[in-house]
Amino acid sequence: MSDTAEAQSNYLLQTAGFDARFPNTNQTKRCFQNYVDYNRCINAKGEDFAPCKQFLKAYHSLCPNAWIEKFDEQKENGTFPASFEP
């Protein structure tokens, strides 16, 4: 097995599973909601709380990187359009 093939076999690619709250093909709202849910979860339970990582994986899978950067920037500036209070 070549080095490239071996390196590729070490990665497990996963996407977010089905969520009945978002049955349509447009996943924009789901991306946003998972970002908000992740931040609420870490505010309530801390970053080491394992179930919070499900939201992290989901929004990283669903959201374009540019959106995540914009969300992070808005969060830092206090202009994000949602509350992260649990």
C-alpha positions as a printed NumPy array, in Angstrom:
array([[  0.   ,   0.   ,   0.   ],
       [  1.378,   3.396,  -0.9  ],
       [  1.881,   6.127,   1.698],
       [ -0.93 ,   8.21 ,   0.203],
       [ -3.437,   5.362,   0.276],
       [ -2.41 ,   4.473,   3.825],
       [ -2.818,   8.093,   4.984],
       [ -6.269,   8.288,   3.394],
       [ -7.415,   5.091,   5.078],
       [ -6.736,   6.659,   8.511],
       [ -9.496,   9.262,   8.056],
       [-13.124,   8.579,   8.897],
       [-15.397,  10.947,   7.015],
       [-18.809,  11.518,   8.557],
       [-21.636,  13.924,   7.899],
       [-24.375,  14.978,  10.247],
       [-27.138,  12.413,  10.606],
       [-30.81 ,  12.954,   9.867],
       [-32.578,  15.529,  12.031],
       [-36.383,  15.476,  11.843],
       [-36.53 ,  19.163,  12.766],
       [-35.001,  19.977,   9.358],
       [-36.548,  17.672,   6.738],
       [-35.914,  19.933,   3.741],
       [-32.828,  19.851,   1.569],
       [-31.793,  23.424,   2.422],
       [-29.633,  23.001,   5.522],
       [-28.898,  26.675,   6.259],
       [-31.122,  26.81 ,   9.353],
       [-29.696,  23.497,  10.579],
       [-26.158,  24.861,  10.241],
       [-27.073,  27.977,  12.229],
       [-28.99 ,  26.03 ,  14.902],
       [-26.153,  23.568,  15.484],
       [-23.691,  26.467,  15.857],
       [-25.982,  28.09 ,  18.433],
       [-26.63 ,  24.778,  20.226],
       [-22.893,  24.06 ,  20.463],
       [-22.172,  27.451,  22.019],
       [-25.085,  27.133,  24.444],
       [-23.88 ,  23.673,  25.419],
       [-20.312,  24.751,  26.151],
       [-21.577,  27.767,  28.094],
       [-23.74 ,  25.503,  30.24 ],
       [-21.522,  22.42 ,  30.603],
       [-18.008,  23.44 ,  29.543],
       [-15.91 ,  22.521,  26.526],
       [-14.974,  19.112,  27.927],
       [-18.602,  17.889,  27.996],
       [-18.665,  15.1  ,  25.369],
       [-22.257,  15.551,  24.074],
       [-21.392,  19.117,  23.003],
       [-18.992,  17.658,  20.452],
       [-21.972,  16.297,  18.47 ],
       [-23.093,  19.859,  17.753],
       [-19.517,  20.819,  16.858],
       [-19.223,  17.964,  14.36 ],
       [-22.65 ,  18.758,  12.904],
       [-22.021,  22.432,  12.249],
       [-18.53 ,  21.774,  10.889],
       [-20.1  ,  19.261,   8.509],
       [-23.017,  21.482,   7.455],
       [-21.644,  25.039,   7.453],
       [-19.249,  26.476,   4.885],
       [-15.963,  27.581,   6.487],
       [-16.63 ,  31.209,   5.528],
       [-19.855,  31.139,   7.539],
       [-18.125,  29.669,  10.58 ],
       [-15.491,  32.405,  10.409],
       [-18.233,  35.038,  10.125],
       [-20.188,  33.515,  13.019],
       [-17.025,  33.49 ,  15.178],
       [-16.277,  37.098,  14.264],
       [-19.83 ,  38.18 ,  15.087],
       [-19.671,  36.28 ,  18.385],
       [-16.442,  38.059,  19.35 ],
       [-17.895,  41.461,  18.401],
       [-21.137,  40.814,  20.282],
       [-23.229,  41.195,  17.098],
       [-24.278,  37.56 ,  16.645],
       [-28.076,  37.467,  16.102],
       [-28.769,  34.761,  18.721],
       [-28.239,  34.371,  22.445],
       [-25.833,  31.735,  23.753],
       [-27.389,  31.723,  27.205],
       [-28.475,  28.2  ,  28.19 ]])
